PDB file of C-alpha atoms in Angstrom:
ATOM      1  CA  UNK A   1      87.752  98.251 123.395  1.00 35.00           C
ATOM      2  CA  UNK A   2      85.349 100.825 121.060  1.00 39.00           C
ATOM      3  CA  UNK A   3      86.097 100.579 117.990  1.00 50.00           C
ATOM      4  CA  UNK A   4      87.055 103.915 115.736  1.00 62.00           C
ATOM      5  CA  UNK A   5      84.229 105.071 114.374  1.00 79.00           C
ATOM      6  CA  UNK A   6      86.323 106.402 111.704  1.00 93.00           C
ATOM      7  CA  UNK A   7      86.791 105.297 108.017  1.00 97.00           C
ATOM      8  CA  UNK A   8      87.857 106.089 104.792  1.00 97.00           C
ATOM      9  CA  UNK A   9      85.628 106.462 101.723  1.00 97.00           C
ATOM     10  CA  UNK A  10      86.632 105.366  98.008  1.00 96.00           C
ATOM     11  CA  UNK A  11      85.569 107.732  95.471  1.00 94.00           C
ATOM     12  CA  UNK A  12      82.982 105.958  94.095  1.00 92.00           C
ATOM     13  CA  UNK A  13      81.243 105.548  96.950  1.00 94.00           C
ATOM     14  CA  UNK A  14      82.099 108.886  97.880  1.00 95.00           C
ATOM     15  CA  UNK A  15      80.123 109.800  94.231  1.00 92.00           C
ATOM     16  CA  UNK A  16      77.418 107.900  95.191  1.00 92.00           C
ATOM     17  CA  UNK A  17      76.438 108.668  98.584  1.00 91.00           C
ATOM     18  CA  UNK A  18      73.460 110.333  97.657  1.00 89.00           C
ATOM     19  CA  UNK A  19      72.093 107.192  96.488  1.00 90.00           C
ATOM     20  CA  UNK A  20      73.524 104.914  98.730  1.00 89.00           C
ATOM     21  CA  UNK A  21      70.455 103.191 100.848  1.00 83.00           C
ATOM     22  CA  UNK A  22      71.778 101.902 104.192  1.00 83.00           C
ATOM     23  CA  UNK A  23      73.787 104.238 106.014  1.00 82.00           C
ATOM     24  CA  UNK A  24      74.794 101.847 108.751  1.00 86.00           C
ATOM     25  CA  UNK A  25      77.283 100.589 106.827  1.00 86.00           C
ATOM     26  CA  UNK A  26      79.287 104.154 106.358  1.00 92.00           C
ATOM     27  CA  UNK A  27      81.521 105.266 108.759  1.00 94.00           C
ATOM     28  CA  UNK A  28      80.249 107.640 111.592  1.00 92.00           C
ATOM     29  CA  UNK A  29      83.134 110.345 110.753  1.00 94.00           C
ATOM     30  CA  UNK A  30      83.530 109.442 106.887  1.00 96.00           C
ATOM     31  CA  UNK A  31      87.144 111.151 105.317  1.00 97.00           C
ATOM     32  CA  UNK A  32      88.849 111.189 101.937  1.00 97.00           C
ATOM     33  CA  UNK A  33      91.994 111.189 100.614  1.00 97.00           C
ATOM     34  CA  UNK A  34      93.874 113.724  98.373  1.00 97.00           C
ATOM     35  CA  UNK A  35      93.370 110.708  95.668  1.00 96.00           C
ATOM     36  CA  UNK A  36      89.721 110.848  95.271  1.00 96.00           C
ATOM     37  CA  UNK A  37      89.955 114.447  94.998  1.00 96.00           C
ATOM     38  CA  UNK A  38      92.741 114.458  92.403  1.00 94.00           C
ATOM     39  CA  UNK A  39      90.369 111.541  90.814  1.00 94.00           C
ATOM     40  CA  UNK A  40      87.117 113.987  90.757  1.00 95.00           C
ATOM     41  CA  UNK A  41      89.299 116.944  89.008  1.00 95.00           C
ATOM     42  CA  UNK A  42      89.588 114.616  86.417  1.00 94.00           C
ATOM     43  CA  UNK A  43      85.907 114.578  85.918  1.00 94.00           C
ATOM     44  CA  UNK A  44      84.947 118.254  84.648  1.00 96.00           C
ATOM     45  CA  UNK A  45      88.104 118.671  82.801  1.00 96.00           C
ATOM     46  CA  UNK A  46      87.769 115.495  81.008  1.00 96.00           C
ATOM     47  CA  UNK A  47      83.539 115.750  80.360  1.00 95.00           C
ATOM     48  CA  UNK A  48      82.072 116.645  76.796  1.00 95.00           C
ATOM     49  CA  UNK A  49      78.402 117.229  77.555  1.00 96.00           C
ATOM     50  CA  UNK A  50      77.934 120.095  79.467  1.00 96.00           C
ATOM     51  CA  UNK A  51      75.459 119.238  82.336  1.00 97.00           C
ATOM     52  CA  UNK A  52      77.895 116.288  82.940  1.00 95.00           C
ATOM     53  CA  UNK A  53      80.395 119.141  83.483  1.00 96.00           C
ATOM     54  CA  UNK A  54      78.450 120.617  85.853  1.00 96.00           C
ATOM     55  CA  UNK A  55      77.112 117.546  87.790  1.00 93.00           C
ATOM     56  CA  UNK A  56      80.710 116.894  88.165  1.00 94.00           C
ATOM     57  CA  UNK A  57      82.571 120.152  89.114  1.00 96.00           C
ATOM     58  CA  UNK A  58      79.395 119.815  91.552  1.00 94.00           C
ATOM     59  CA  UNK A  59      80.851 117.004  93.198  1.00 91.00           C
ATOM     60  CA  UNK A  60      84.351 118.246  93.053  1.00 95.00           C
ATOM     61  CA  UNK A  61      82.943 121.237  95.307  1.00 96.00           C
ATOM     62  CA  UNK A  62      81.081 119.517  97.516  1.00 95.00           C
ATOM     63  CA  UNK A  63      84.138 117.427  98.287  1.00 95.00           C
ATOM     64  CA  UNK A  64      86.178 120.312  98.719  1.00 96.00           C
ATOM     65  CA  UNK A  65      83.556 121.994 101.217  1.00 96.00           C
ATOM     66  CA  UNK A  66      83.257 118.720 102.804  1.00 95.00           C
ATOM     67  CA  UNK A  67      86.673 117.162 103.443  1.00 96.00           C
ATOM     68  CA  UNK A  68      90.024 117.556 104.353  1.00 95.00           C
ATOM     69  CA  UNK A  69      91.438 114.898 102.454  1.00 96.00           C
ATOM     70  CA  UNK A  70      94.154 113.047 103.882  1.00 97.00           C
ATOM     71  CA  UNK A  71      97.216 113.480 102.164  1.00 96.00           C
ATOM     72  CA  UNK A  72      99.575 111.086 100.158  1.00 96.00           C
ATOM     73  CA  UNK A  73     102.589 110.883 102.753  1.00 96.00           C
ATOM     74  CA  UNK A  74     105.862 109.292 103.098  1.00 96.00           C
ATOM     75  CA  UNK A  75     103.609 106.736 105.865  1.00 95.00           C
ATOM     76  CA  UNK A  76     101.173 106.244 102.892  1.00 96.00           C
ATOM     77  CA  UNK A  77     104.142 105.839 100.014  1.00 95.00           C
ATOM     78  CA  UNK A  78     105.673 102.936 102.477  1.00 94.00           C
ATOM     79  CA  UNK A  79     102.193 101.249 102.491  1.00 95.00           C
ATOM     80  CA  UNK A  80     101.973 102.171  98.504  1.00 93.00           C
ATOM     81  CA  UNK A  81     104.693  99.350  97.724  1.00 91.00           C
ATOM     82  CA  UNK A  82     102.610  96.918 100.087  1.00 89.00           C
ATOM     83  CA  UNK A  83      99.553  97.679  98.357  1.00 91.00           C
ATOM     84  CA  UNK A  84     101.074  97.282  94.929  1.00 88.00           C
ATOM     85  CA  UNK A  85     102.579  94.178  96.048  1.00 88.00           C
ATOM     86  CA  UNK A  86      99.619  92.851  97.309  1.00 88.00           C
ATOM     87  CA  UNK A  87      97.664  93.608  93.890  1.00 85.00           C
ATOM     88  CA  UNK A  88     101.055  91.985  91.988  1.00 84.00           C
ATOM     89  CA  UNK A  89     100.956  88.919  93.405  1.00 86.00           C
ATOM     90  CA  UNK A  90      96.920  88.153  92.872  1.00 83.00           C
ATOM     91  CA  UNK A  91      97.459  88.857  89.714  1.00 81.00           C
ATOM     92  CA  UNK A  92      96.644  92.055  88.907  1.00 76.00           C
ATOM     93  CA  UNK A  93      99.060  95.047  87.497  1.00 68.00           C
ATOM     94  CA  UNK A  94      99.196  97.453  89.984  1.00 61.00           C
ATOM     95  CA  UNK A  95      99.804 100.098  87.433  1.00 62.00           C
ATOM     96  CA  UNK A  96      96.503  99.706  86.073  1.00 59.00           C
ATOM     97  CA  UNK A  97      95.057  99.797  89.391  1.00 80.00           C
ATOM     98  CA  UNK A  98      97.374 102.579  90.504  1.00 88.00           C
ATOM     99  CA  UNK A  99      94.688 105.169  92.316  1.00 92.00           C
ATOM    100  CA  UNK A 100      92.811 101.942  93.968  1.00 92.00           C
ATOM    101  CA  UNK A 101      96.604 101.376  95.632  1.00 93.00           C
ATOM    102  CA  UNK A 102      97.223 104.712  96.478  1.00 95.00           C
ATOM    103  CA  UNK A 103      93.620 105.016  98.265  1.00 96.00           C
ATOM    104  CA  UNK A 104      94.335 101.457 100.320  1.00 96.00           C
ATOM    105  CA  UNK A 105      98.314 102.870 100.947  1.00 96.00           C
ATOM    106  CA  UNK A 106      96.389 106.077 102.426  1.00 97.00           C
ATOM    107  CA  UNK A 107      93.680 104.099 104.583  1.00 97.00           C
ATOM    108  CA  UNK A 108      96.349 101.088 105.713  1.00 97.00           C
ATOM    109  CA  UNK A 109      98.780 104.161 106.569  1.00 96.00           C
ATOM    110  CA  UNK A 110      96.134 105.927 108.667  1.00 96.00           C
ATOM    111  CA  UNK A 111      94.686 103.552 110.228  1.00 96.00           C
ATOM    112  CA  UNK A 112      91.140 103.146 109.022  1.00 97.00           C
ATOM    113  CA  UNK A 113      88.987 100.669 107.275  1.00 97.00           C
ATOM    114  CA  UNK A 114      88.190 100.944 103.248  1.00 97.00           C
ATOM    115  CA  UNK A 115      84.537 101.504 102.646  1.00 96.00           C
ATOM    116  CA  UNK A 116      83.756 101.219  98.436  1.00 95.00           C
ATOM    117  CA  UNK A 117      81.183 100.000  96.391  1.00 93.00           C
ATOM    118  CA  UNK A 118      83.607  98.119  94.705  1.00 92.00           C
ATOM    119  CA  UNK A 119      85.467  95.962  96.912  1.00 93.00           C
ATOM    120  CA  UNK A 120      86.998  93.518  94.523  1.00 91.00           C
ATOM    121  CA  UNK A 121      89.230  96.600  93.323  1.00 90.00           C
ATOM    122  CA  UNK A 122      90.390  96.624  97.115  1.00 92.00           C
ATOM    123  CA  UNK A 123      90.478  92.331  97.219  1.00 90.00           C
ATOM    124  CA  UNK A 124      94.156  91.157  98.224  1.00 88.00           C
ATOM    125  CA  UNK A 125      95.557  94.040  99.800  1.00 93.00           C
ATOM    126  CA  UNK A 126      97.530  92.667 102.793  1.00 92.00           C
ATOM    127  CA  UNK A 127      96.819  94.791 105.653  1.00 94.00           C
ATOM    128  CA  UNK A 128      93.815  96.649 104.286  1.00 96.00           C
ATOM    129  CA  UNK A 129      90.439  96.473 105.982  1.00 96.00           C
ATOM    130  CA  UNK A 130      87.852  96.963 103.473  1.00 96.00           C
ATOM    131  CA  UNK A 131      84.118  97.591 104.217  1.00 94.00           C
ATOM    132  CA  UNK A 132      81.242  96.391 101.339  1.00 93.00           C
ATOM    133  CA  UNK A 133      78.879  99.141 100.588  1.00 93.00           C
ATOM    134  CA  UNK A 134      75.774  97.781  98.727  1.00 90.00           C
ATOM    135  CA  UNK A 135      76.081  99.714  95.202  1.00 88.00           C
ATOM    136  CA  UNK A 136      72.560 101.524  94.781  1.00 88.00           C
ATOM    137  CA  UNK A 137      72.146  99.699  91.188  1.00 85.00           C
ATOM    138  CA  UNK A 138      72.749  96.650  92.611  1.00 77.00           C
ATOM    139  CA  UNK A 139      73.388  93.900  95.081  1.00 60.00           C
ATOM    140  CA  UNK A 140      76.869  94.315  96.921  1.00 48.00           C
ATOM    141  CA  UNK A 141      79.947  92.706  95.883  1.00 49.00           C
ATOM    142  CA  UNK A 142      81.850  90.038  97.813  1.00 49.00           C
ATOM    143  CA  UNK A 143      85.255  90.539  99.059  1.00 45.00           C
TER     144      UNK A 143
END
């Protein structure tokens, strides 16, 4: 059995895919979901300095020309309250960690592995199959 050659990206990996320096680890037909674009239309709205405004309404765009994010459904809400519960009982309050959920709901709901730069946000989640990405500043975190 092949397997999908699919997979979901996190935003900060989606932020720093530019940088990132082995591609082998990235999925061969990369997506998004509607949370790491509701994430980066935080950025410009929320940034003082004004090439920081621009460097991130540029990533907001290039998302947008990029993706078709996968949405937040009622399949991704049921996974939600297993993600939450997952991050609950290691520990962690799932409210503070409430995008990191909804990104794992949206990639255990669909199907498709977790790739991130920062997989102990992802650690825990029953169900979710998360992929390490080697952050560019530094070595790769465990799982």
């Amino acid at each position: 059995m092949t397997q999908d050659p699919s997979g979901l990206l996190d935003t900060n990996t989606l932020i720093l895919l530019p940088r990132l320096t082995d591609p082998a680890v990235l999925p061969e037909r990369p997506a998004i979901s509607a949370i790491t674009l509701a994430e980066l239309s935080v950025g410009p709205l929320v940034a003082t300095d004004p090439a920081e405004r621009a460097a991130r309404l540029a990533h907001l765009q290039q998302a947008e020309a990029d993706f078709d994010p996968l949405p937040f459904d009622a399949d991704a809400a049921r996974a939600f309250g297993q993600a939450a519960a997952s991050l609950r009982r290691s520990g962690r309050k799932a409210s503070a960690r409430a995008y990191d959920a909804m990104i794992a709901a949206i990639a255990i709901a669909n199907g498709l592995p977790l790739h991130t730069c920062d997989p102990d946000d992802f650690a825990d989640i029953d169900g979710l199959t998360v992929v390490a990405v080697a952050h560019p500043d530094g070595p790769p975190e465990a799982v």
